[in-house]
PDB file of C-alpha atoms in Angstrom:
ATOM      1  CA  MET A   1      20.997  30.375 -22.552  1.00 44.00           C
ATOM      2  CA  ARG A   2      19.673  27.804 -20.133  1.00 44.00           C
ATOM      3  CA  PHE A   3      22.127  26.146 -17.782  1.00 40.00           C
ATOM      4  CA  GLY A   4      21.330  22.599 -18.989  1.00 44.00           C
ATOM      5  CA  ARG A   5      21.903  23.600 -22.612  1.00 38.00           C
ATOM      6  CA  ARG A   6      25.265  25.149 -21.665  1.00 39.00           C
ATOM      7  CA  ILE A   7      26.320  21.882 -20.054  1.00 38.00           C
ATOM      8  CA  ALA A   8      25.259  19.914 -23.141  1.00 40.00           C
ATOM      9  CA  LEU A   9      27.219  22.288 -25.408  1.00 37.00           C
ATOM     10  CA  ALA A  10      30.290  22.055 -23.168  1.00 39.00           C
ATOM     11  CA  ALA A  11      30.083  18.254 -23.177  1.00 39.00           C
ATOM     12  CA  ALA A  12      29.793  18.232 -26.976  1.00 39.00           C
ATOM     13  CA  ALA A  13      32.847  20.484 -27.260  1.00 36.00           C
ATOM     14  CA  LEU A  14      34.819  18.256 -24.897  1.00 34.00           C
ATOM     15  CA  THR A  15      33.835  15.182 -26.914  1.00 37.00           C
ATOM     16  CA  ALA A  16      34.919  16.864 -30.134  1.00 37.00           C
ATOM     17  CA  VAL A  17      38.307  17.807 -28.650  1.00 35.00           C
ATOM     18  CA  THR A  18      39.069  14.561 -26.786  1.00 35.00           C
ATOM     19  CA  GLY A  19      37.141  12.037 -28.826  1.00 42.00           C
ATOM     20  CA  CYS A  20      35.631  10.736 -25.570  1.00 39.00           C
ATOM     21  CA  SER A  21      31.989  10.650 -24.710  1.00 39.00           C
ATOM     22  CA  SER A  22      30.198   9.850 -21.498  1.00 37.00           C
ATOM     23  CA  ALA A  23      27.151   8.724 -23.440  1.00 36.00           C
ATOM     24  CA  PRO A  24      26.465   5.025 -23.586  1.00 35.00           C
ATOM     25  CA  GLU A  25      26.989   3.584 -27.081  1.00 39.00           C
ATOM     26  CA  GLY A  26      24.120   4.604 -29.282  1.00 41.00           C
ATOM     27  CA  GLY A  27      22.495   6.553 -26.475  1.00 41.00           C
ATOM     28  CA  ALA A  28      22.039  10.131 -25.432  1.00 40.00           C
ATOM     29  CA  PRO A  29      24.408  11.691 -22.922  1.00 39.00           C
ATOM     30  CA  PRO A  30      23.303  11.282 -19.317  1.00 39.00           C
ATOM     31  CA  ALA A  31      21.233  14.067 -17.860  1.00 41.00           C
ATOM     32  CA  ALA A  32      23.178  16.704 -15.996  1.00 39.00           C
ATOM     33  CA  ALA A  33      23.448  15.989 -12.310  1.00 34.00           C
ATOM     34  CA  PRO A  34      21.195  18.175 -10.203  1.00 37.00           C
ATOM     35  CA  ALA A  35      22.946  21.197  -8.789  1.00 40.00           C
ATOM     36  CA  ALA A  36      24.324  20.613  -5.322  1.00 40.00           C
ATOM     37  CA  ALA A  37      22.644  22.420  -2.456  1.00 48.00           C
ATOM     38  CA  PRO A  38      24.213  25.806  -1.867  1.00 57.00           C
ATOM     39  CA  ALA A  39      27.123  25.699   0.529  1.00 60.00           C
ATOM     40  CA  GLY A  40      25.979  25.958   4.097  1.00 89.00           C
ATOM     41  CA  ARG A  41      22.441  24.608   3.731  1.00 94.00           C
ATOM     42  CA  ALA A  42      23.134  21.267   5.379  1.00 95.00           C
ATOM     43  CA  GLU A  43      25.073  23.038   8.118  1.00 97.00           C
ATOM     44  CA  ALA A  44      22.187  25.471   8.755  1.00 97.00           C
ATOM     45  CA  GLU A  45      19.714  22.621   8.969  1.00 97.00           C
ATOM     46  CA  ARG A  46      21.932  20.768  11.478  1.00 97.00           C
ATOM     47  CA  VAL A  47      22.462  23.863  13.647  1.00 98.00           C
ATOM     48  CA  ALA A  48      18.761  24.803  13.703  1.00 98.00           C
ATOM     49  CA  ARG A  49      17.836  21.262  14.659  1.00 98.00           C
ATOM     50  CA  ARG A  50      20.600  21.173  17.285  1.00 98.00           C
ATOM     51  CA  PHE A  51      19.066  24.355  18.765  1.00 98.00           C
ATOM     52  CA  THR A  52      15.622  22.706  18.831  1.00 98.00           C
ATOM     53  CA  ASP A  53      16.915  19.508  20.431  1.00 98.00           C
ATOM     54  CA  ALA A  54      18.919  21.397  23.073  1.00 98.00           C
ATOM     55  CA  ALA A  55      15.942  23.617  23.929  1.00 98.00           C
ATOM     56  CA  ASN A  56      13.638  20.614  24.213  1.00 98.00           C
ATOM     57  CA  ALA A  57      16.167  18.991  26.558  1.00 97.00           C
ATOM     58  CA  GLY A  58      16.251  22.162  28.678  1.00 97.00           C
ATOM     59  CA  ASP A  59      20.020  22.379  28.190  1.00 98.00           C
ATOM     60  CA  GLU A  60      20.926  26.069  28.612  1.00 98.00           C
ATOM     61  CA  ARG A  61      24.611  25.594  27.755  1.00 98.00           C
ATOM     62  CA  ALA A  62      23.875  23.645  24.586  1.00 98.00           C
ATOM     63  CA  VAL A  63      21.275  26.216  23.473  1.00 98.00           C
ATOM     64  CA  ALA A  64      23.712  29.087  24.090  1.00 98.00           C
ATOM     65  CA  ALA A  65      26.420  27.214  22.163  1.00 98.00           C
ATOM     66  CA  THR A  66      24.307  27.329  18.992  1.00 98.00           C
ATOM     67  CA  PHE A  67      24.435  31.165  18.910  1.00 98.00           C
ATOM     68  CA  ALA A  68      27.274  33.484  17.933  1.00 98.00           C
ATOM     69  CA  ALA A  69      28.205  35.950  20.700  1.00 98.00           C
ATOM     70  CA  ASP A  70      26.871  38.831  18.581  1.00 98.00           C
ATOM     71  CA  ALA A  71      23.770  36.975  17.355  1.00 98.00           C
ATOM     72  CA  ARG A  72      20.498  38.852  17.023  1.00 98.00           C
ATOM     73  CA  PHE A  73      17.019  37.450  17.711  1.00 98.00           C
ATOM     74  CA  ASP A  74      13.844  39.245  16.621  1.00 98.00           C
ATOM     75  CA  SER A  75      10.969  37.584  18.440  1.00 97.00           C
ATOM     76  CA  VAL A  76       7.866  39.220  17.022  1.00 96.00           C
ATOM     77  CA  GLY A  77       9.497  42.646  17.154  1.00 96.00           C
ATOM     78  CA  ARG A  78      11.264  42.179  20.485  1.00 98.00           C
ATOM     79  CA  ILE A  79      14.943  42.498  19.585  1.00 98.00           C
ATOM     80  CA  TYR A  80      17.674  40.723  21.544  1.00 98.00           C
ATOM     81  CA  PRO A  81      21.047  41.953  20.213  1.00 98.00           C
ATOM     82  CA  SER A  82      23.460  39.380  21.664  1.00 98.00           C
ATOM     83  CA  ARG A  83      23.705  35.767  22.812  1.00 98.00           C
ATOM     84  CA  ALA A  84      23.638  36.937  26.438  1.00 98.00           C
ATOM     85  CA  GLU A  85      20.446  38.960  25.872  1.00 98.00           C
ATOM     86  CA  ILE A  86      18.837  36.144  23.858  1.00 98.00           C
ATOM     87  CA  MET A  87      19.480  33.702  26.657  1.00 98.00           C
ATOM     88  CA  ASP A  88      18.936  35.910  29.739  1.00 98.00           C
ATOM     89  CA  ARG A  89      15.912  37.902  28.597  1.00 98.00           C
ATOM     90  CA  PHE A  90      14.163  35.466  26.271  1.00 98.00           C
ATOM     91  CA  LEU A  91      15.071  31.792  25.967  1.00 98.00           C
ATOM     92  CA  VAL A  92      15.895  30.992  29.596  1.00 98.00           C
ATOM     93  CA  PRO A  93      12.840  32.621  31.198  1.00 97.00           C
ATOM     94  CA  GLU A  94      10.269  32.098  28.442  1.00 95.00           C
ATOM     95  CA  VAL A  95      11.283  28.747  26.981  1.00 96.00           C
ATOM     96  CA  LEU A  96      13.709  26.745  29.090  1.00 97.00           C
ATOM     97  CA  ARG A  97      12.431  27.491  32.598  1.00 96.00           C
ATOM     98  CA  ALA A  98       8.848  27.285  31.350  1.00 94.00           C
ATOM     99  CA  GLY A  99       9.496  23.722  30.224  1.00 96.00           C
ATOM    100  CA  GLY A 100       8.946  24.757  26.623  1.00 95.00           C
ATOM    101  CA  ARG A 101       8.735  22.109  23.946  1.00 97.00           C
ATOM    102  CA  TYR A 102       9.226  22.841  20.246  1.00 98.00           C
ATOM    103  CA  GLU A 103       7.504  20.446  17.855  1.00 98.00           C
ATOM    104  CA  ILE A 104       8.703  20.922  14.281  1.00 98.00           C
ATOM    105  CA  THR A 105       5.705  20.932  11.942  1.00 98.00           C
ATOM    106  CA  GLY A 106       7.454  21.996   8.746  1.00 98.00           C
ATOM    107  CA  SER A 107      10.645  23.340   7.232  1.00 98.00           C
ATOM    108  CA  ARG A 108      11.661  25.284   4.142  1.00 97.00           C
ATOM    109  CA  TRP A 109      14.248  27.643   2.739  1.00 97.00           C
ATOM    110  CA  ASP A 110      13.495  31.335   2.337  1.00 96.00           C
ATOM    111  CA  GLY A 111      16.406  32.996   0.602  1.00 92.00           C
ATOM    112  CA  GLY A 112      19.446  32.287   2.755  1.00 93.00           C
ATOM    113  CA  ARG A 113      17.411  31.407   5.844  1.00 97.00           C
ATOM    114  CA  TYR A 114      16.337  27.996   7.049  1.00 98.00           C
ATOM    115  CA  VAL A 115      12.806  28.252   8.395  1.00 98.00           C
ATOM    116  CA  LEU A 116      11.337  25.853  10.933  1.00 98.00           C
ATOM    117  CA  ASP A 117       7.629  25.925  11.706  1.00 98.00           C
ATOM    118  CA  TYR A 118       6.857  25.068  15.295  1.00 98.00           C
ATOM    119  CA  ARG A 119       3.983  24.123  17.522  1.00 98.00           C
ATOM    120  CA  PHE A 120       5.178  25.196  20.966  1.00 98.00           C
ATOM    121  CA  SER A 121       3.837  24.206  24.354  1.00 97.00           C
ATOM    122  CA  THR A 122       4.878  24.796  27.950  1.00 94.00           C
ATOM    123  CA  ARG A 123       4.524  22.734  31.114  1.00 93.00           C
ATOM    124  CA  GLY A 124       1.742  25.114  32.147  1.00 91.00           C
ATOM    125  CA  GLY A 125      -0.324  24.312  29.062  1.00 94.00           C
ATOM    126  CA  ALA A 126       0.359  27.421  26.966  1.00 93.00           C
ATOM    127  CA  ARG A 127       0.411  26.709  23.224  1.00 96.00           C
ATOM    128  CA  GLU A 128       1.540  28.769  20.254  1.00 96.00           C
ATOM    129  CA  THR A 129       2.241  28.264  16.565  1.00 98.00           C
ATOM    130  CA  PHE A 130       5.063  30.225  14.938  1.00 98.00           C
ATOM    131  CA  PHE A 131       8.208  29.967  12.848  1.00 98.00           C
ATOM    132  CA  TYR A 132      11.862  30.834  13.320  1.00 98.00           C
ATOM    133  CA  ALA A 133      13.867  31.855  10.251  1.00 98.00           C
ATOM    134  CA  PHE A 134      17.494  31.003  11.058  1.00 98.00           C
ATOM    135  CA  LEU A 135      20.524  32.642   9.466  1.00 98.00           C
ATOM    136  CA  VAL A 136      23.497  30.361  10.124  1.00 97.00           C
ATOM    137  CA  ARG A 137      27.124  31.099   9.265  1.00 96.00           C
ATOM    138  CA  ASP A 138      30.272  29.231  10.293  1.00 95.00           C
ATOM    139  CA  GLY A 139      28.309  26.715  12.347  1.00 96.00           C
ATOM    140  CA  LEU A 140      26.525  29.297  14.519  1.00 98.00           C
ATOM    141  CA  ILE A 141      23.168  31.027  14.500  1.00 98.00           C
ATOM    142  CA  ARG A 142      23.805  34.665  13.566  1.00 98.00           C
ATOM    143  CA  ASP A 143      20.235  35.934  13.331  1.00 98.00           C
ATOM    144  CA  VAL A 144      16.720  34.637  13.929  1.00 98.00           C
ATOM    145  CA  VAL A 145      13.391  36.158  12.975  1.00 98.00           C
ATOM    146  CA  GLY A 146      10.446  34.650  14.822  1.00 98.00           C
ATOM    147  CA  ARG A 147       6.842  35.319  13.829  1.00 98.00           C
ATOM    148  CA  TYR A 148       3.443  33.900  14.728  1.00 96.00           C
ATOM    149  CA  ARG A 149       1.516  32.016  12.074  1.00 87.00           C
TER     150      ARG A 149
END
């Protein structure tokens, strides 16, 4: 049975039991409210954008603060298994010290991951297009998969 039909049946049963209706006089009951976004989506979007803003500002501490200590980052098959490795071997030398700039060109949800599409450039003129698929839990990035477009 479809979810909307279940709601309509439940509302009809409640009306029959209580004698109350949420429908305007002579009108149909209001449409069911759209389902709320799954818990954590807004948080994931905020954290991923906070990462992007901190990286664009060149703020190493703020970037590191977006990751859990045991976070994992898969950058096109190069695996960094901890926040320290992510920062020391990848983000600091290849993004922050290079004057990297992330420009968000799109966003979407893929399963439980928030995906940001980026156009990336460095002070030296290098340019790349890729996405990061962020897995965020409890306000921290737990895992990222990065792939070229």
